[in-house]
Amino acid sequence: MRLFEPFDLAGLQPPNRIVMAPMTRSRAINTVPDDLTALYYRQRAGAGLIVTEGSQISVEGRGYLFAPGIHSAEQVAGWRRVTEAVHEAGGRIFIQLGHVGRVSHRSLQHKRESPVSSVSRTAAGATAYAYDPSGAPAAVPVSRPRSLTTFEVARVKNDFLRAAESAVAAGFDGVELHGANGYLMEQFINGALNTRNDVYGGFRIANRLRFVLETIDEVSAAIGPSMTGIRLSPFGRLNSMAPFSDEEETWLALACELSSRRLAYVHLNDQWTLGHPNMTRDFRARFRKVYSGTLMMAGGFGKASAENALALGLADLIAFGSPFIANPDLVERLWRGYPLARVDHTTLYEGGPKGYTDYPAYQGTSPDLSATQLAS
Ligand SMILES: Cc1cc2nc3c(=O)[nH]c(=O)nc-3n(C[C@H](O)[C@H](O)[C@H](O)COP(=O)(O)O)c2cc1C
């Protein structure tokens, strides 16, 4: 079975093709990862690769209370405990570096300033996990952003660069830039939203891709392309991403550009488990054809569908999200056909160990036939 075959991931040697997808778990008190974070990831080190939860590159890039950052010395020290724990357990770990752009709220920003984006349009219907008017943590409608000046775009690219360097200092095997789910990078890519009239936006696809590509180039020049990956969600509608006329052309142009950069990987995320199906099978095949490097896919996979995608050559690695939450030993369970435990959705984002580090590894002995169904 290909899922359990080793893979050469830019010099790392994962023993299987199962990746733990990035998942925000909102447990970082004061945005600093701690021993509980280290335990959580250590328990899941059987994954071929772990990609951490989205971690903000700056205060400005923050959209969720209790999400960790990687822009202060304390955060870097906290992450070092995590990478050491995962490496000790024989695993490999990348950090997801993100800037939410307009999916934020003034109560999360320095001096309650407006969040920033490619343009000053509010993400209708989107929420941030911030402070409500009474000062209590809550999901609140996002604030109206202001548009970044051309000069400031250079500063944001530099924030990504510094976060990537901090990630290396913290012992990560690489970084995944968060170009998915309607956050800042996609706010530049999306042609319905990005109507800027400078070199970073407007009608021309090359302009809308410029921020993402320049950021990738700066990061990979600093830490190496083999330590740099990116996550995208083409045609995704999360966080108010509207359709636009040259949508497929835009994503394939990006695929072509990324292909020449010899990155660790490109990670495509389909949002259908979140109620926003995005990529057709034809589109995936076209993306695969244009992008010649390592391709990772995520979104609703079970064992059978993952095997199928690998067998069809649609992807090289498969990322599993929610199955890793309740099954720290997911790789072992899939391999042996053990049943999968179900996630308790009430503790996804609660503080503390409950629903975080207290899911046990499989303790039974005999494979359960219903597992085959659960895992497919
Ligand atoms: C609790 C939770 C938190 C998530 N947080 C992130 C995140 O921080 N960054 C990201 O790119 N995707 C995030 N996702 C999306 C997952 O990475 C994944 O793409 C999605 O869950 C679909 O895969 P699955 O069907 O295997 O769960 C999150 C998903 C879940 C369930």
Short mmCIF file of C-alpha atoms and ligand atoms in Angstrom, two decimals:
data_model
loop_
_atom_site.label_atom_id
_atom_site.label_comp_id
_atom_site.label_asym_id
_atom_site.label_seq_id
_atom_site.Cartn_x
_atom_site.Cartn_y
_atom_site.Cartn_z
CA MET A 1 0.00 0.00 0.00
CA ARG A 2 1.51 3.29 -1.09
CA LEU A 3 0.31 5.18 1.99
CA PHE A 4 2.79 3.23 4.05
CA GLU A 5 5.71 3.53 1.68
CA PRO A 6 8.61 5.87 2.50
CA PHE A 7 9.01 9.09 0.56
CA ASP A 8 11.89 11.45 -0.12
CA LEU A 9 10.53 14.81 0.98
CA ALA A 10 13.28 17.21 -0.04
CA GLY A 11 15.87 15.20 1.86
CA LEU A 12 13.67 14.25 4.82
CA GLN A 13 12.70 10.59 4.76
CA PRO A 14 9.16 10.16 6.09
CA PRO A 15 8.48 6.43 6.54
CA ASN A 16 4.93 6.90 5.22
CA ARG A 17 2.92 9.35 3.12
CA ILE A 18 0.49 10.35 5.85
CA VAL A 19 0.72 13.99 6.89
CA MET A 20 -0.96 15.55 9.90
CA ALA A 21 -2.75 18.59 8.46
CA PRO A 22 -2.47 21.99 10.16
CA MET A 23 -5.15 22.42 12.83
CA THR A 24 -5.77 25.38 15.10
CA ARG A 25 -6.47 24.09 18.62
CA SER A 26 -6.52 27.40 20.54
CA ARG A 27 -4.54 26.25 23.56
CA ALA A 28 -1.64 28.69 23.47
CA ILE A 29 -1.94 30.85 26.57
CA ASN A 30 -0.53 34.27 25.65
CA THR A 31 0.23 32.88 22.15
CA VAL A 32 3.17 30.81 23.46
CA PRO A 33 3.34 27.02 22.85
CA ASP A 34 4.05 25.09 26.06
CA ASP A 35 4.65 21.56 27.38
CA LEU A 36 1.07 20.56 26.58
CA THR A 37 1.61 21.62 22.95
CA ALA A 38 4.81 19.56 22.91
CA LEU A 39 2.99 16.52 24.29
CA TYR A 40 0.16 16.86 21.75
CA TYR A 41 2.54 16.89 18.79
CA ARG A 42 4.83 14.22 20.27
CA GLN A 43 1.83 11.88 20.56
CA ARG A 44 1.28 12.32 16.80
CA ALA A 45 4.91 11.89 15.69
CA GLY A 46 4.02 8.68 13.83
CA ALA A 47 2.83 10.88 10.96
CA GLY A 48 5.21 11.00 8.01
CA LEU A 49 5.14 14.76 8.53
CA ILE A 50 3.35 17.02 11.01
CA VAL A 51 2.30 20.49 9.89
CA THR A 52 1.51 22.60 12.95
CA GLU A 53 -1.55 24.73 13.49
CA GLY A 54 -1.56 28.12 11.77
CA SER A 55 0.89 30.36 13.65
CA GLN A 56 0.90 34.10 13.20
CA ILE A 57 3.98 35.86 11.89
CA SER A 58 3.12 39.14 13.63
CA VAL A 59 0.54 40.71 15.95
CA GLU A 60 -1.05 42.22 12.84
CA GLY A 61 -1.44 38.73 11.34
CA ARG A 62 -3.51 37.44 14.25
CA GLY A 63 -7.15 36.40 13.90
CA TYR A 64 -7.68 33.93 16.73
CA LEU A 65 -7.12 34.30 20.45
CA PHE A 66 -4.99 31.47 21.86
CA ALA A 67 -3.42 30.66 18.49
CA PRO A 68 0.37 30.57 18.79
CA GLY A 69 2.73 33.03 17.15
CA ILE A 70 6.32 32.87 15.99
CA HIS A 71 7.48 36.45 16.25
CA SER A 72 8.77 36.72 19.84
CA ALA A 73 11.65 35.08 21.73
CA GLU A 74 9.20 33.36 24.13
CA GLN A 75 7.27 31.86 21.25
CA VAL A 76 10.45 30.59 19.59
CA ALA A 77 11.56 29.03 22.89
CA GLY A 78 8.13 27.40 23.26
CA TRP A 79 8.28 25.97 19.75
CA ARG A 80 11.78 24.61 20.42
CA ARG A 81 10.28 22.37 23.12
CA VAL A 82 7.77 21.15 20.51
CA THR A 83 10.32 20.37 17.80
CA GLU A 84 12.60 18.61 20.28
CA ALA A 85 9.73 16.44 21.50
CA VAL A 86 8.70 15.47 17.96
CA HIS A 87 12.26 14.76 16.86
CA GLU A 88 12.95 12.69 19.98
CA ALA A 89 9.90 10.60 19.08
CA GLY A 90 11.31 10.09 15.55
CA GLY A 91 9.00 12.55 13.73
CA ARG A 92 9.36 15.46 11.32
CA ILE A 93 7.59 18.80 11.70
CA PHE A 94 6.92 21.92 9.63
CA ILE A 95 5.25 25.04 11.03
CA GLN A 96 2.38 26.73 9.21
CA LEU A 97 3.12 30.46 8.96
CA GLY A 98 0.08 32.64 8.56
CA HIS A 99 -1.23 36.18 8.35
CA VAL A 100 -5.03 36.33 8.42
CA GLY A 101 -5.22 39.76 6.79
CA ARG A 102 -8.81 41.02 7.01
CA VAL A 103 -10.07 37.96 8.94
CA SER A 104 -9.28 39.74 12.18
CA HIS A 105 -10.77 42.13 14.69
CA ARG A 106 -9.54 45.39 16.13
CA SER A 107 -9.46 43.92 19.65
CA LEU A 108 -6.61 41.62 18.49
CA GLN A 109 -4.59 44.38 16.88
CA HIS A 110 -1.93 46.64 18.31
CA LYS A 111 -3.65 49.76 19.77
CA ARG A 112 -6.98 48.48 18.37
CA GLU A 113 -5.94 49.52 14.87
CA SER A 114 -7.76 48.21 11.80
CA PRO A 115 -6.64 44.87 10.39
CA VAL A 116 -4.95 45.04 6.96
CA SER A 117 -5.68 43.48 3.59
CA SER A 118 -5.08 43.94 -0.12
CA VAL A 119 -8.05 46.32 -0.21
CA SER A 120 -10.38 47.89 2.35
CA ARG A 121 -13.37 45.59 1.90
CA THR A 122 -14.85 43.73 4.88
CA ALA A 123 -15.07 39.94 4.68
CA ALA A 124 -18.86 39.71 4.86
CA GLY A 125 -20.05 36.97 7.20
CA ALA A 126 -16.55 36.04 8.42
CA THR A 127 -15.72 35.87 12.11
CA ALA A 128 -12.56 36.20 14.17
CA TYR A 129 -12.06 34.70 17.62
CA ALA A 130 -11.45 37.88 19.54
CA TYR A 131 -12.97 39.96 22.36
CA ASP A 132 -16.65 40.91 22.37
CA PRO A 133 -17.77 44.35 23.63
CA SER A 134 -17.78 43.06 27.22
CA GLY A 135 -14.16 41.94 26.87
CA ALA A 136 -14.97 38.22 26.83
CA PRO A 137 -13.43 35.87 24.24
CA ALA A 138 -15.99 35.18 21.51
CA ALA A 139 -16.48 34.66 17.79
CA VAL A 140 -17.12 38.20 16.56
CA PRO A 141 -17.73 39.64 13.09
CA VAL A 142 -14.44 40.73 11.54
CA SER A 143 -13.52 44.43 11.43
CA ARG A 144 -13.27 46.51 8.28
CA PRO A 145 -9.65 46.36 7.08
CA ARG A 146 -7.50 49.07 5.59
CA SER A 147 -5.51 48.51 2.44
CA LEU A 148 -1.75 47.91 2.78
CA THR A 149 0.37 50.51 0.99
CA THR A 150 2.92 49.27 -1.54
CA PHE A 151 5.65 50.10 0.94
CA GLU A 152 3.92 48.12 3.69
CA VAL A 153 3.68 45.02 1.49
CA ALA A 154 7.48 44.85 1.66
CA ARG A 155 7.26 44.99 5.46
CA VAL A 156 4.76 42.08 5.55
CA LYS A 157 7.03 40.01 3.29
CA ASN A 158 9.81 40.74 5.75
CA ASP A 159 7.60 39.57 8.64
CA PHE A 160 7.20 36.23 6.82
CA LEU A 161 10.93 36.07 6.27
CA ARG A 162 11.75 36.73 9.91
CA ALA A 163 9.16 34.18 11.05
CA ALA A 164 10.71 31.58 8.73
CA GLU A 165 14.16 32.28 10.16
CA SER A 166 12.73 31.98 13.67
CA ALA A 167 11.19 28.66 12.68
CA VAL A 168 14.61 27.36 11.69
CA ALA A 169 16.03 28.67 14.97
CA ALA A 170 13.24 26.80 16.79
CA GLY A 171 14.31 23.54 15.14
CA PHE A 172 11.55 23.08 12.54
CA ASP A 173 12.31 20.95 9.49
CA GLY A 174 10.61 23.56 7.32
CA VAL A 175 7.75 26.02 6.98
CA GLU A 176 4.41 25.92 5.20
CA LEU A 177 3.19 29.34 4.08
CA HIS A 178 -0.55 29.67 4.60
CA GLY A 179 -1.85 30.65 1.18
CA ALA A 180 -5.26 29.01 1.74
CA ASN A 181 -8.67 29.58 3.31
CA GLY A 182 -9.19 33.23 2.43
CA TYR A 183 -6.37 34.68 4.51
CA LEU A 184 -3.94 37.44 3.46
CA MET A 185 -2.18 35.61 0.62
CA GLU A 186 -5.48 34.66 -0.97
CA GLN A 187 -6.76 38.21 -0.44
CA PHE A 188 -4.04 39.20 -2.91
CA ILE A 189 -4.65 36.30 -5.32
CA ASN A 190 -8.44 36.65 -5.58
CA GLY A 191 -9.41 38.68 -8.64
CA ALA A 192 -12.86 39.60 -7.32
CA LEU A 193 -11.34 41.20 -4.23
CA ASN A 194 -7.94 42.51 -5.19
CA THR A 195 -8.65 45.60 -7.27
CA ARG A 196 -5.48 47.42 -6.24
CA ASN A 197 -3.91 49.64 -8.83
CA ASP A 198 -0.26 49.07 -7.96
CA VAL A 199 2.05 46.17 -8.93
CA TYR A 200 0.38 43.92 -6.32
CA GLY A 201 -3.10 43.83 -7.76
CA GLY A 202 -5.70 44.49 -10.36
CA PHE A 203 -6.53 42.86 -13.64
CA ARG A 204 -3.16 41.22 -14.36
CA ILE A 205 -2.70 37.75 -12.91
CA ALA A 206 1.04 38.34 -12.52
CA ASN A 207 0.30 41.32 -10.27
CA ARG A 208 -2.11 39.37 -8.07
CA LEU A 209 0.45 36.57 -7.67
CA ARG A 210 3.35 38.92 -6.97
CA PHE A 211 2.96 39.14 -3.18
CA VAL A 212 2.82 35.35 -2.79
CA LEU A 213 5.69 34.66 -5.16
CA GLU A 214 7.97 37.37 -3.78
CA THR A 215 7.30 36.10 -0.25
CA ILE A 216 8.14 32.54 -1.30
CA ASP A 217 11.28 33.71 -3.04
CA GLU A 218 12.46 35.69 -0.03
CA VAL A 219 11.72 32.87 2.38
CA SER A 220 13.30 30.19 0.25
CA ALA A 221 16.38 32.35 -0.43
CA ALA A 222 16.82 32.61 3.34
CA ILE A 223 16.07 29.08 4.54
CA GLY A 224 16.23 27.06 1.31
CA PRO A 225 13.48 25.96 -1.10
CA SER A 226 13.64 22.43 0.30
CA MET A 227 12.47 23.81 3.65
CA THR A 228 9.67 25.87 2.13
CA GLY A 229 6.16 24.67 1.28
CA ILE A 230 2.87 26.41 0.63
CA ARG A 231 -0.80 25.57 1.21
CA LEU A 232 -3.46 26.69 -1.27
CA SER A 233 -7.21 26.15 -1.56
CA PRO A 234 -8.10 26.92 -5.19
CA PHE A 235 -11.77 27.75 -5.70
CA GLY A 236 -12.26 27.77 -1.91
CA ARG A 237 -15.00 30.09 -0.62
CA LEU A 238 -14.07 30.24 3.06
CA ASN A 239 -13.85 33.69 4.59
CA SER A 240 -15.79 35.38 1.84
CA MET A 241 -13.64 34.49 -1.17
CA ALA A 242 -15.88 35.17 -4.18
CA PRO A 243 -15.54 33.52 -7.62
CA PHE A 244 -13.70 35.54 -10.28
CA SER A 245 -13.51 35.35 -14.04
CA ASP A 246 -9.98 34.01 -14.65
CA GLU A 247 -9.99 31.79 -11.57
CA GLU A 248 -8.64 28.56 -13.08
CA GLU A 249 -6.10 30.47 -15.16
CA THR A 250 -4.87 32.21 -12.01
CA TRP A 251 -4.37 28.99 -10.05
CA LEU A 252 -2.67 27.23 -12.95
CA ALA A 253 -0.39 30.24 -13.50
CA LEU A 254 0.58 29.95 -9.84
CA ALA A 255 1.12 26.18 -10.24
CA CYS A 256 3.45 26.90 -13.15
CA GLU A 257 5.42 29.50 -11.20
CA LEU A 258 5.72 27.21 -8.17
CA SER A 259 6.86 24.34 -10.34
CA SER A 260 10.10 26.10 -11.23
CA ARG A 261 10.94 26.86 -7.60
CA ARG A 262 11.72 23.32 -6.37
CA LEU A 263 9.89 23.75 -3.06
CA ALA A 264 9.48 21.06 -0.41
CA TYR A 265 5.86 20.74 -1.51
CA VAL A 266 2.61 22.37 -2.55
CA HIS A 267 -0.36 21.45 -0.38
CA LEU A 268 -3.85 21.63 -1.89
CA ASN A 269 -6.71 21.84 0.58
CA ASP A 270 -10.24 21.00 -0.45
CA GLN A 271 -12.78 22.58 1.88
CA TRP A 272 -15.62 20.17 1.28
CA THR A 273 -15.63 18.79 4.84
CA LEU A 274 -16.18 22.40 5.93
CA GLY A 275 -19.16 22.70 3.61
CA HIS A 276 -17.34 24.49 0.79
CA PRO A 277 -16.38 21.92 -1.87
CA ASN A 278 -13.86 23.45 -4.20
CA MET A 279 -11.66 21.46 -6.56
CA THR A 280 -13.05 19.22 -9.27
CA ARG A 281 -11.15 16.08 -10.14
CA ASP A 282 -10.36 17.55 -13.56
CA PHE A 283 -8.88 20.65 -11.99
CA ARG A 284 -6.73 18.56 -9.63
CA ALA A 285 -5.45 16.59 -12.61
CA ARG A 286 -4.64 19.80 -14.51
CA PHE A 287 -2.87 21.28 -11.48
CA ARG A 288 -0.88 18.06 -11.15
CA LYS A 289 0.14 18.25 -14.77
CA VAL A 290 1.35 21.83 -14.54
CA TYR A 291 3.02 21.51 -11.11
CA SER A 292 5.82 18.98 -11.32
CA GLY A 293 7.04 18.99 -7.70
CA THR A 294 5.83 17.15 -4.60
CA LEU A 295 2.08 17.54 -4.19
CA MET A 296 0.14 17.05 -0.96
CA MET A 297 -3.68 16.87 -0.84
CA ALA A 298 -6.04 17.35 2.10
CA GLY A 299 -9.76 17.37 2.66
CA GLY A 300 -11.99 14.51 3.73
CA PHE A 301 -9.58 11.65 3.08
CA GLY A 302 -9.92 8.17 4.57
CA LYS A 303 -7.65 5.21 3.98
CA ALA A 304 -9.31 4.00 0.76
CA SER A 305 -9.67 7.42 -0.87
CA ALA A 306 -6.09 8.30 0.09
CA GLU A 307 -4.79 5.08 -1.46
CA ASN A 308 -6.84 5.80 -4.55
CA ALA A 309 -5.46 9.34 -4.94
CA LEU A 310 -1.91 8.03 -4.59
CA ALA A 311 -2.55 5.17 -7.01
CA LEU A 312 -4.00 7.55 -9.60
CA GLY A 313 -0.94 9.73 -9.22
CA LEU A 314 -3.04 12.74 -8.16
CA ALA A 315 -0.85 13.34 -5.11
CA ASP A 316 2.40 12.21 -3.46
CA LEU A 317 1.34 12.77 0.14
CA ILE A 318 -2.07 12.83 1.82
CA ALA A 319 -2.85 15.09 4.75
CA PHE A 320 -5.44 14.05 7.33
CA GLY A 321 -6.92 16.67 9.63
CA SER A 322 -9.70 15.74 12.05
CA PRO A 323 -8.83 12.01 12.14
CA PHE A 324 -5.55 12.95 13.87
CA ILE A 325 -7.37 14.77 16.67
CA ALA A 326 -8.96 11.70 18.28
CA ASN A 327 -6.40 9.20 16.96
CA PRO A 328 -2.87 10.15 17.98
CA ASP A 329 -1.73 6.79 16.57
CA LEU A 330 -3.59 7.31 13.29
CA VAL A 331 -0.86 5.79 11.12
CA GLU A 332 -0.83 2.59 13.18
CA ARG A 333 -4.63 2.38 13.17
CA LEU A 334 -4.86 2.80 9.41
CA TRP A 335 -2.08 0.28 8.87
CA ARG A 336 -3.65 -2.39 11.09
CA GLY A 337 -7.28 -1.61 10.29
CA TYR A 338 -8.08 -0.68 13.88
CA PRO A 339 -11.24 1.35 14.45
CA LEU A 340 -10.96 5.13 14.48
CA ALA A 341 -12.12 7.07 17.54
CA ARG A 342 -14.52 9.93 16.93
CA VAL A 343 -13.71 13.56 17.62
CA ASP A 344 -15.50 15.39 20.40
CA HIS A 345 -16.38 18.65 18.65
CA THR A 346 -17.12 20.44 21.93
CA THR A 347 -13.44 20.38 22.92
CA LEU A 348 -11.88 21.32 19.58
CA TYR A 349 -10.95 24.78 20.73
CA GLU A 350 -11.35 24.48 24.52
CA GLY A 351 -8.36 25.15 26.74
CA GLY A 352 -6.41 22.44 28.49
CA PRO A 353 -5.73 18.74 27.97
CA LYS A 354 -9.35 17.58 27.61
CA GLY A 355 -9.97 16.66 24.01
CA TYR A 356 -6.35 17.56 23.24
CA THR A 357 -3.82 15.23 24.82
CA ASP A 358 -6.17 12.75 26.51
CA TYR A 359 -7.19 10.71 23.44
CA PRO A 360 -5.49 7.35 23.95
CA ALA A 361 -3.73 5.19 21.41
CA TYR A 362 -5.75 2.13 20.39
CA GLN A 363 -5.94 -0.31 23.27
CA GLY A 364 -7.83 -3.23 21.81
CA THR A 365 -6.20 -6.16 20.10
CA SER A 366 -8.36 -7.34 17.26
CA PRO A 367 -9.22 -5.38 14.14
CA ASP A 368 -12.85 -4.39 13.94
CA LEU A 369 -14.47 -4.84 10.56
CA SER A 370 -16.40 -1.60 10.92
CA ALA A 371 -13.00 0.11 10.91
CA THR A 372 -12.71 -0.46 7.21
CA GLN A 373 -15.82 1.60 6.71
CA LEU A 374 -14.83 4.31 9.14
CA ALA A 375 -11.44 4.64 7.55
CA SER A 376 -12.63 4.94 3.98
C1 LIG B 1 -10.05 21.94 14.33
C2 LIG B 1 -9.52 22.32 12.97
C3 LIG B 1 -8.62 23.38 12.88
C4 LIG B 1 -8.08 23.71 11.61
N1 LIG B 1 -7.11 24.70 11.55
C5 LIG B 1 -6.46 24.90 10.37
C6 LIG B 1 -5.32 25.77 10.34
O1 LIG B 1 -4.84 26.30 11.33
N2 LIG B 1 -4.75 25.96 9.11
C7 LIG B 1 -5.21 25.36 7.97
O2 LIG B 1 -4.66 25.57 6.88
N3 LIG B 1 -6.26 24.52 8.01
C8 LIG B 1 -6.87 24.24 9.18
N4 LIG B 1 -7.87 23.31 9.24
C9 LIG B 1 -8.20 22.52 8.02
C10 LIG B 1 -7.45 21.19 8.05
O3 LIG B 1 -6.06 21.38 7.87
C11 LIG B 1 -7.94 20.24 6.92
O4 LIG B 1 -7.63 20.79 5.67
C12 LIG B 1 -9.43 19.98 7.00
O5 LIG B 1 -9.79 19.59 8.32
C13 LIG B 1 -9.85 18.89 6.03
O6 LIG B 1 -9.20 17.69 6.30
P1 LIG B 1 -9.94 16.51 7.09
O7 LIG B 1 -11.21 16.25 6.33
O8 LIG B 1 -8.98 15.36 7.03
O9 LIG B 1 -10.21 16.98 8.49
C14 LIG B 1 -8.46 23.00 10.46
C15 LIG B 1 -9.38 21.96 10.59
C16 LIG B 1 -9.88 21.59 11.82
C17 LIG B 1 -10.84 20.42 11.92
#
